[in-house]
CSV table of C-alpha atoms in Angstrom, one decimal:
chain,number,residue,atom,x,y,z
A,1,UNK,CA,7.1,-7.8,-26.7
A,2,UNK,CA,4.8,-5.8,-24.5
A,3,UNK,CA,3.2,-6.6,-21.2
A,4,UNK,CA,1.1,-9.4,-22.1
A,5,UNK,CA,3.3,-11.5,-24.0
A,6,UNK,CA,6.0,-10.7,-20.7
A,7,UNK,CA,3.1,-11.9,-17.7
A,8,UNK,CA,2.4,-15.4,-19.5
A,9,UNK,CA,6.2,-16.2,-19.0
A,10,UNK,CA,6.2,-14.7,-15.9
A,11,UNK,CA,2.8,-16.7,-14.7
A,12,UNK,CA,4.9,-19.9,-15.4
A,13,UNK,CA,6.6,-19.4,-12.7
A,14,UNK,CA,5.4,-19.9,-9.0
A,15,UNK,CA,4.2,-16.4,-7.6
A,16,UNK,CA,6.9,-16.0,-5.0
A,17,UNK,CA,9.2,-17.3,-7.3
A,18,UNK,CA,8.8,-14.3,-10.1
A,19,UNK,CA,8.4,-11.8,-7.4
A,20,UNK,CA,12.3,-12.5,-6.6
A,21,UNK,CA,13.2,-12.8,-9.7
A,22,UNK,CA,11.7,-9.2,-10.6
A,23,UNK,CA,12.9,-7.8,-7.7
A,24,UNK,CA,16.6,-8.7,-8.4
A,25,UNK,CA,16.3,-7.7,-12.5
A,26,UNK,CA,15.2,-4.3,-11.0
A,27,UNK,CA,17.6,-4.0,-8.3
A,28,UNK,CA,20.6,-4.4,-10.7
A,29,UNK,CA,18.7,-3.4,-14.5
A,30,UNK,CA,18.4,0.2,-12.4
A,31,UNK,CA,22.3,0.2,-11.9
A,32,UNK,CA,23.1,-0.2,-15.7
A,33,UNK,CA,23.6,3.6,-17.7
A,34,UNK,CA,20.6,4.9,-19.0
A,35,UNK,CA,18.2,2.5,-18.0
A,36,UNK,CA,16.9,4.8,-15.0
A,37,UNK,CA,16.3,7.7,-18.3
A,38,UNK,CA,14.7,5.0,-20.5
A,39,UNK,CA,12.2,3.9,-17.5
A,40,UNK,CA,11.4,7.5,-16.5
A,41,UNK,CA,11.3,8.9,-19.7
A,42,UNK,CA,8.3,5.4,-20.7
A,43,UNK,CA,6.4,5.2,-17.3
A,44,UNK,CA,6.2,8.2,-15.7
A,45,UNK,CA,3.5,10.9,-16.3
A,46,UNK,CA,3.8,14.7,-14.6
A,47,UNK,CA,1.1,17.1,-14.7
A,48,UNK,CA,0.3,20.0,-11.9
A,49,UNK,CA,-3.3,19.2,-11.8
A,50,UNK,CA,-1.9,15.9,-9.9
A,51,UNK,CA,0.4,17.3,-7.3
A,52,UNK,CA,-0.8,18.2,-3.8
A,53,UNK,CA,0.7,19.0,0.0
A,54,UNK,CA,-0.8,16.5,2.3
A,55,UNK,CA,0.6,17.1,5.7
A,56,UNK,CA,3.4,19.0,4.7
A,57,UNK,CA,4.2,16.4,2.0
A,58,UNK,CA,4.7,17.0,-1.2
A,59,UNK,CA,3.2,14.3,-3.8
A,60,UNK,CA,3.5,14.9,-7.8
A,61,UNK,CA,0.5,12.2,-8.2
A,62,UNK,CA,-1.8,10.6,-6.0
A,63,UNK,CA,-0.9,6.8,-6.9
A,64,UNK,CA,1.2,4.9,-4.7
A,65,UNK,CA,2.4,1.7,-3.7
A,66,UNK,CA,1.1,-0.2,-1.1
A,67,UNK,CA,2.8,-2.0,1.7
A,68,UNK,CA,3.7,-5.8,0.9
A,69,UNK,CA,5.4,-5.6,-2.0
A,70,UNK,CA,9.0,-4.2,-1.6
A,71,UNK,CA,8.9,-5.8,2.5
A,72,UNK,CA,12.7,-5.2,2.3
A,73,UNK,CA,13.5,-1.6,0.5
A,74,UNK,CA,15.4,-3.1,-2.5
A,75,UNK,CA,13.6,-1.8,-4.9
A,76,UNK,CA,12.6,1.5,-4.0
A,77,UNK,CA,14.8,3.1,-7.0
A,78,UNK,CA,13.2,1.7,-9.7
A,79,UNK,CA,9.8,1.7,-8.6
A,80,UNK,CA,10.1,5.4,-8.4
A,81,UNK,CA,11.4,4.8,-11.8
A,82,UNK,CA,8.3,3.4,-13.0
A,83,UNK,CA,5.9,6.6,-11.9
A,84,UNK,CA,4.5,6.1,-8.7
A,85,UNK,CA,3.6,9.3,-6.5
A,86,UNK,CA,4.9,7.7,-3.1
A,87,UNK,CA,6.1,4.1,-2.3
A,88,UNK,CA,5.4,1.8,1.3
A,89,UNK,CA,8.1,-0.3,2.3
A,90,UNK,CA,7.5,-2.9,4.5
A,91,UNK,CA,5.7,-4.4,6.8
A,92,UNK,CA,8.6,-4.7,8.4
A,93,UNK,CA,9.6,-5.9,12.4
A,94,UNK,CA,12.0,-5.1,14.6
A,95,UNK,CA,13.6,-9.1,14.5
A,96,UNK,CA,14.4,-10.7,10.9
A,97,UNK,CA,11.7,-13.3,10.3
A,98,UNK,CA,10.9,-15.8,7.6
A,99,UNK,CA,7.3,-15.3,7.7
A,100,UNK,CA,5.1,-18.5,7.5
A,101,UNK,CA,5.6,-21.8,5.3
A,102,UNK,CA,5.3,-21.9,1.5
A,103,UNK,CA,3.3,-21.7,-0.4
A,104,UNK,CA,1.9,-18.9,0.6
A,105,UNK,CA,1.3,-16.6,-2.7
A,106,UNK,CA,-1.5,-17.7,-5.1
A,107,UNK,CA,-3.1,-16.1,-8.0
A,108,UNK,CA,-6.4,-16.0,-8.8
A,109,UNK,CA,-5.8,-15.4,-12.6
A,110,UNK,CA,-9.5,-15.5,-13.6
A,111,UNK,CA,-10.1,-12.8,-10.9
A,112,UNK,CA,-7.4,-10.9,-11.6
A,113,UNK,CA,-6.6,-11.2,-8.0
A,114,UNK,CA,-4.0,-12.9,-5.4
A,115,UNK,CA,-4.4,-14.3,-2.1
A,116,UNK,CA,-1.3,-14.2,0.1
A,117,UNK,CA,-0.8,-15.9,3.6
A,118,UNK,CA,3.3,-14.2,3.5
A,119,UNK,CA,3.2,-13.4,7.5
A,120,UNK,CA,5.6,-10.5,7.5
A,121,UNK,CA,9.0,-12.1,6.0
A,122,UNK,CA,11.0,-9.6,6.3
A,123,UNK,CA,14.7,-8.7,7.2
A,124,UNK,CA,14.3,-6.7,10.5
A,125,UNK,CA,15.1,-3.3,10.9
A,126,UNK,CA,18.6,-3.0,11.0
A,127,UNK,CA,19.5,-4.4,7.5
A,128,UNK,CA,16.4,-2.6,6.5
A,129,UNK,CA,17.1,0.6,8.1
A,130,UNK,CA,21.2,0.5,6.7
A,131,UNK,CA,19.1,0.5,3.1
A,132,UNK,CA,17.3,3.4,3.6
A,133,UNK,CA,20.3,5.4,5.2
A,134,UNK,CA,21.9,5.3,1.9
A,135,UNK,CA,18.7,6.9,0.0
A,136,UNK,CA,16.7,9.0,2.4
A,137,UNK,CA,15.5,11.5,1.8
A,138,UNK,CA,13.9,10.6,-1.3
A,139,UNK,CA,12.7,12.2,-4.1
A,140,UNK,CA,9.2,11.0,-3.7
A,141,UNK,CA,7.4,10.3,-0.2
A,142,UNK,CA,8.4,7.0,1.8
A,143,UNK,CA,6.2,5.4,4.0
A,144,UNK,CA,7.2,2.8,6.4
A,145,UNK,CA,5.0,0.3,6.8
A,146,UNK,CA,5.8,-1.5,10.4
A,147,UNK,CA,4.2,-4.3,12.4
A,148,UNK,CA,4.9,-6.2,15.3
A,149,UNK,CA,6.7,-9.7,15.3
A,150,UNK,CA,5.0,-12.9,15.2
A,151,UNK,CA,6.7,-14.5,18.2
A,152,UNK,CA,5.6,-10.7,20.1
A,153,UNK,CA,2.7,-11.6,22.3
A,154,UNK,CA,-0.4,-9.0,22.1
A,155,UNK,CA,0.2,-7.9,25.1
A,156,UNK,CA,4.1,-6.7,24.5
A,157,UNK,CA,3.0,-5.6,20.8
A,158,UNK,CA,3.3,-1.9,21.7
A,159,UNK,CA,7.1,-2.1,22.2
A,160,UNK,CA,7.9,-3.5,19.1
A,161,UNK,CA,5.9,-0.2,17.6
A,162,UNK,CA,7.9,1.9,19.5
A,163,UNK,CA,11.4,0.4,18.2
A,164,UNK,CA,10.5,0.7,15.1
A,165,UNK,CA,9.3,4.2,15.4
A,166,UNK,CA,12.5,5.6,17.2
A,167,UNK,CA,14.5,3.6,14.8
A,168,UNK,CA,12.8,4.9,11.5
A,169,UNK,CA,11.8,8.2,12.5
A,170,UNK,CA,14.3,10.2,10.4
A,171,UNK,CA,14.1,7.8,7.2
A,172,UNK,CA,10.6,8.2,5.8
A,173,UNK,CA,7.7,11.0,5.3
A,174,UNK,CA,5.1,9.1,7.4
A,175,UNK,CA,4.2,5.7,9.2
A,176,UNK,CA,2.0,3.3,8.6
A,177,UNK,CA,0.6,0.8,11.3
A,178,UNK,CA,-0.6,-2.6,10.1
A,179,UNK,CA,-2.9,-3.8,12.5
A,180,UNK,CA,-4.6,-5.2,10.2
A,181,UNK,CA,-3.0,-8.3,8.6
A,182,UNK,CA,-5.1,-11.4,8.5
A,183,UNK,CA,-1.3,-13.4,8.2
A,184,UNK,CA,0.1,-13.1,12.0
A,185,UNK,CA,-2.3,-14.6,14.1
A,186,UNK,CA,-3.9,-12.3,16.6
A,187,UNK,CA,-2.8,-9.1,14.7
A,188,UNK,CA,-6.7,-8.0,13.8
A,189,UNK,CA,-7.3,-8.1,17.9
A,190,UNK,CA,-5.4,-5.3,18.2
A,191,UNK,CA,-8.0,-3.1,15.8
A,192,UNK,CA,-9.6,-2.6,19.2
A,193,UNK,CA,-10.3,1.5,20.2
A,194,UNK,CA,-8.3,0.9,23.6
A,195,UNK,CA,-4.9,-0.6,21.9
A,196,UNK,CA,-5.1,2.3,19.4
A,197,UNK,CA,-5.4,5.2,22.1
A,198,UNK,CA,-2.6,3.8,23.7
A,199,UNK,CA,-0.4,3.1,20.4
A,200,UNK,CA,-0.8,6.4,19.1
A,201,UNK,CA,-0.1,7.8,22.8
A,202,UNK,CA,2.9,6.0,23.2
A,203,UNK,CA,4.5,6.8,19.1
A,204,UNK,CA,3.4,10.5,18.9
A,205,UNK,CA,5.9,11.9,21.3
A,206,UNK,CA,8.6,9.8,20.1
A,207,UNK,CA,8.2,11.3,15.8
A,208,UNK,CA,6.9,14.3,14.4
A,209,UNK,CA,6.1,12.3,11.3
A,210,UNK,CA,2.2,11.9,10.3
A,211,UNK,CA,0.9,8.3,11.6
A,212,UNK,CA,-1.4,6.4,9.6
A,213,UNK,CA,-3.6,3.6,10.7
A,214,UNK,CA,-3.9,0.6,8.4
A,215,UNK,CA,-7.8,-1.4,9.0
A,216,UNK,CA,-9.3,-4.2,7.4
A,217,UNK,CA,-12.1,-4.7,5.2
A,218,UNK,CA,-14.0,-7.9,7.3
A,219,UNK,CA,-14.8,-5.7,10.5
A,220,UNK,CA,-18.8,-4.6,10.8
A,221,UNK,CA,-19.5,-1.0,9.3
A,222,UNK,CA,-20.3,0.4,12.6
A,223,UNK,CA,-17.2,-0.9,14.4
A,224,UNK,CA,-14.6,0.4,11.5
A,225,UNK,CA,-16.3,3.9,12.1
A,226,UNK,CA,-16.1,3.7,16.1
A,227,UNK,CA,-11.9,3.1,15.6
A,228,UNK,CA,-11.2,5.7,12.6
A,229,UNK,CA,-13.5,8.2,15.3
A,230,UNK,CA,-11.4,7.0,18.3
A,231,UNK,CA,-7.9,7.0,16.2
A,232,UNK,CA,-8.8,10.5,14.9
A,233,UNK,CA,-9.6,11.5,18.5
A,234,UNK,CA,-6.1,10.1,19.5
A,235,UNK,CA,-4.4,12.2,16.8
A,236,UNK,CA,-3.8,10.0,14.1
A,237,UNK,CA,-3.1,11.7,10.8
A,238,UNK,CA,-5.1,9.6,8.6
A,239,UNK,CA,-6.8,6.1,7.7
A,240,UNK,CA,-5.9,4.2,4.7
A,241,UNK,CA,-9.2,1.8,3.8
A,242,UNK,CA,-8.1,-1.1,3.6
A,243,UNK,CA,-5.9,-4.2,4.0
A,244,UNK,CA,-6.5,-7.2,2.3
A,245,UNK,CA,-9.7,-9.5,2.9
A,246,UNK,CA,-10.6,-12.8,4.5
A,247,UNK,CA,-14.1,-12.8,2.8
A,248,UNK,CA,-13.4,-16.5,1.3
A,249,UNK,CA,-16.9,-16.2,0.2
A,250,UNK,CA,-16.1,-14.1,-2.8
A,251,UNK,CA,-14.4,-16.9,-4.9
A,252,UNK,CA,-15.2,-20.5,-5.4
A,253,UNK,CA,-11.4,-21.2,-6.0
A,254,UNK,CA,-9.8,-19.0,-2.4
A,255,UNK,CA,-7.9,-21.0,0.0
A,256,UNK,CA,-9.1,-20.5,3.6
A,257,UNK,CA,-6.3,-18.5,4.8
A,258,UNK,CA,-4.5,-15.8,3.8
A,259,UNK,CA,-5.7,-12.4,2.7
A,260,UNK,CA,-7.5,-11.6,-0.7
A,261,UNK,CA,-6.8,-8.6,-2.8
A,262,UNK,CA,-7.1,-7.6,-6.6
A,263,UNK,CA,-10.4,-6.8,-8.6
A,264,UNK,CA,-12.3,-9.5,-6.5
A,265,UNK,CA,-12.0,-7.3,-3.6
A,266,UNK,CA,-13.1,-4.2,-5.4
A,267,UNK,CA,-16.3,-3.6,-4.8
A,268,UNK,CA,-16.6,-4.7,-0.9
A,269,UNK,CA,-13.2,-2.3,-1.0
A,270,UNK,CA,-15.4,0.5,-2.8
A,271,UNK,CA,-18.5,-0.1,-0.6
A,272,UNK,CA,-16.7,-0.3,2.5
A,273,UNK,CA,-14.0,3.4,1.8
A,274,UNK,CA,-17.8,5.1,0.8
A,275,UNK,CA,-19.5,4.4,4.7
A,276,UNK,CA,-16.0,5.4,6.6
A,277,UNK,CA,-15.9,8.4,4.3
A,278,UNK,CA,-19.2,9.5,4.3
A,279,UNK,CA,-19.0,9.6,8.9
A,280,UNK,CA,-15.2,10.4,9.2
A,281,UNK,CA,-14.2,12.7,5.7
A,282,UNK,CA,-13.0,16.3,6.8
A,283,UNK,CA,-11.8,14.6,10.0
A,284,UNK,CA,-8.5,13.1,8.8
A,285,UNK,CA,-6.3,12.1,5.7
A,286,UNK,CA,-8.3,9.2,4.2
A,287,UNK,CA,-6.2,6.9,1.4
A,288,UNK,CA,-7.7,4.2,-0.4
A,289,UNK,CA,-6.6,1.0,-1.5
A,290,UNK,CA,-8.6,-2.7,-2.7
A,291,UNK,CA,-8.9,-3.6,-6.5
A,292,UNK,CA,-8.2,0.2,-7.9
A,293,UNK,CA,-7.2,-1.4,-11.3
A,294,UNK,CA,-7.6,2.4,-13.4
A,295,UNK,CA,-8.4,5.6,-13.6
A,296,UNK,CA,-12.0,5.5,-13.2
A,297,UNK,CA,-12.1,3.5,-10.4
A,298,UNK,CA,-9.3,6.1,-8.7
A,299,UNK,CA,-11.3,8.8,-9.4
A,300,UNK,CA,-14.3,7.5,-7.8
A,301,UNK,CA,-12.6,6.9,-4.7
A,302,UNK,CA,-11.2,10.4,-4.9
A,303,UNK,CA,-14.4,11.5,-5.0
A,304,UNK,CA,-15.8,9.9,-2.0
A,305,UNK,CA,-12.8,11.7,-0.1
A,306,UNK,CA,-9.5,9.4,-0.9
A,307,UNK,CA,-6.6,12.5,-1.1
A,308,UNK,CA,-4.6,9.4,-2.4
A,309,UNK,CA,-5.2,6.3,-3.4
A,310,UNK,CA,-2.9,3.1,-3.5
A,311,UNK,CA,-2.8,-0.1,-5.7
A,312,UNK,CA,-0.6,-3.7,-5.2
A,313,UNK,CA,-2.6,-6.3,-7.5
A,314,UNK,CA,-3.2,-4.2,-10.4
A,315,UNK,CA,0.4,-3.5,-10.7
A,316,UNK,CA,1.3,-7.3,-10.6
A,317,UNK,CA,-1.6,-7.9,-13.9
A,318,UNK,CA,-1.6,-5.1,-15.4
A,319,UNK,CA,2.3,-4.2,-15.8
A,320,UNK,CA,4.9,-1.0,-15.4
A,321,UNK,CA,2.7,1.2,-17.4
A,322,UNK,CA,-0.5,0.8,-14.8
A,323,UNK,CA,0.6,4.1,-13.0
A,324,UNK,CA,1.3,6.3,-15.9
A,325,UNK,CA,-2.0,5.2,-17.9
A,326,UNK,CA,-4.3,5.9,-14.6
A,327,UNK,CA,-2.2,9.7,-14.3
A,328,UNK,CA,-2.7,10.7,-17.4
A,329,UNK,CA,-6.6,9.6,-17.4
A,330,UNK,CA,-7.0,10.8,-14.3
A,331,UNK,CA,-6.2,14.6,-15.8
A,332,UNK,CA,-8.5,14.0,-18.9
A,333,UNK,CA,-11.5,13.4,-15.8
A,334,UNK,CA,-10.7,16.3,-13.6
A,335,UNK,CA,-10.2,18.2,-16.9
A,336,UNK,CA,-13.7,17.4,-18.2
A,337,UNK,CA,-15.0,17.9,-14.3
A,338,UNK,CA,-13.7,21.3,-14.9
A,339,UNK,CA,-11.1,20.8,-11.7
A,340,UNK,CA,-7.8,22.5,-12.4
A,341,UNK,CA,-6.2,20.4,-9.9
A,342,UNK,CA,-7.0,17.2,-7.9
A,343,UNK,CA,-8.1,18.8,-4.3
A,344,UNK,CA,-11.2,20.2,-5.9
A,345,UNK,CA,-12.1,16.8,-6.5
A,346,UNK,CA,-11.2,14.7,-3.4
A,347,UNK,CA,-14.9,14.6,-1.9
A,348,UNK,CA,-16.9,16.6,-4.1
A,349,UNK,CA,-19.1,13.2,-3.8
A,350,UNK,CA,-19.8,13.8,0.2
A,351,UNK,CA,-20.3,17.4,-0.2
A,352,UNK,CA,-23.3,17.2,-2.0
């Protein structure tokens, strides 16, 4: 039974329904003998022309996880398991919350897509935190992903930053600000260039860790630009491009709420990386993320400047074997690019 034959069973089932029901088969299927071997041994794919520093991290492959789908860091083991170069766990807040009411996960099955209204559930960062103690550090990089709370006015939203900052600081390779979610209402205010200087003034003293700075897709060109330039400025260490989208114009059948992602976010995802790359590339770290569903579409973004790249949807319709299949393509196009390893081609696009 591959793949296929798995996802029509698993599509029976309601979205947030499967998810837990994954999540636990993994948590406990890694615990069993040999199962960690088998997994390794099918899904993952090593070659040197994929491995890279990036800010003093090392990273055997460029494709990662993004935030969203292990909130709770149960299932960083087997993910790892399954060949990714560096997981996100998270978003998570300092106070437990449930997130907002069901349903609130839908798939867009045509689209190879999902649109998800999930509002942070998460299980605060204590029980979080006493998960990661047991694991970190890993053997590939960790990012925590960390937002405010929703009950957290705007105003107070830089404290909860800073907890989760001092609390996390020794149990992950880098953070990851969301700012960005279209799910807790009010978050996207804070993409503004003043709340950004004074976020990344207030967390840099507190972590040696590089800082990354989650935006969203929906903001004008020109604006997106003017706050990577101002977080850059303010010493962020890089910009991943982007969270999901509230462009509800993209498919007759989205919901009007909730962020989309998936293949139906590709090409504003594409269009949007290529206009921040081509002003701010050079300046900062850039990572993208928005319907990369394989190894061409990966090595495009690389191109325009991505030094990694990250996928959620893909992994969800495409199956376990998504990250090895777009590795091992990815070395037969840097081999036939005559690149003997992956940094010659991150940008080679905008420095034509």
């Amino acid at each position: 039974m591959d793949y296929s034959d798995i996802k029509k069973i698993f599509f029976k089932f309601q979205p947030e329904t499967i998810h837990h029901i994954a999540e636990y088969g993994m948590r406990f299927g890694i615990k069993l003998p040999f199962v960690a071997d088998y997994l390794v041994d099918k899904f993952c794919y090593i070659d040197t022309k994929l491995s890279q520093n990036i800010l003093g991290i090392n990273f055997l492959n460029p494709v990662g996880l993004a935030g969203g789908f292990d909130k709770n860091a149960t299932m960083i083991k087997p993910l790892t398991a399954l060949g990714f170069g560096y997981l996100e766990y998270g978003t998570l807040t300092p106070k437990p919350q449930s997130g907002n009411p069901k349903p609130r996960l839908f798939r867009l099955i045509e689209e190879k897509s999902i649109q998800n209204a999930m509002g942070f559930n998460n299980d605060g960062v204590t029980k979080i935190k006493s998960r990661v103690e047991k694991l970190y550090p890993f053997s590939i990089p960790l990012l925590a992903n960390i937002g405010k709370n929703k009950v957290t006015p705007n105003e107070s939203a830089l404290s909860d930053y800073e907890t989760l900052v001092r609390e996390l600081k020794d149990l992950c390779d880098a953070f990851v600000l969301n700012l960005s979610s279209p799910n807790t209402p009010n978050l996207r205010a804070l993409q503004e260039t003043s709340f950004i200087n004074e976020l990344l003034g207030a967390l840099k003293p507190l972590t040696s860790k590089p800082i990354f700075l989650k935006i969203a897709p929906d903001m004008p060109t020109s604006k997106a630009i003017e706050i990577c330039n101002a977080a850059v400025a303010a010493g962020v260490s890089g910009i991943i491009l982007n969270n999901t989208s509230i462009d509800y114009s993209l498919s007759p059948k989205a919901k009007d709420f909730g962020g989309l992602s998936g293949q139906i976010i590709k090409e504003k995802s594409r269009e949007f990386f290529k206009a921040i790359a081509d002003e701010i590339y050079g300046k900062t770290v850039l990572i993208s993320c928005g319907g990369i569903d394989d190894a061409k579409e990966a090595y495009e973004r690389i191109k325009m400047g991505a030094s990694l790249v990250q996928i959620y949807t893909s992994f969800i319709f495409e199956g376990p074997g998504i990250c090895k299949k777009i590795n091992k393509e990815l070395v037969e196009l840097l081999t036939n690019d005559g690149f003997s390893n992956i940094c010659e081609a991150i940008g080679v696009d905008v420095r034509k």
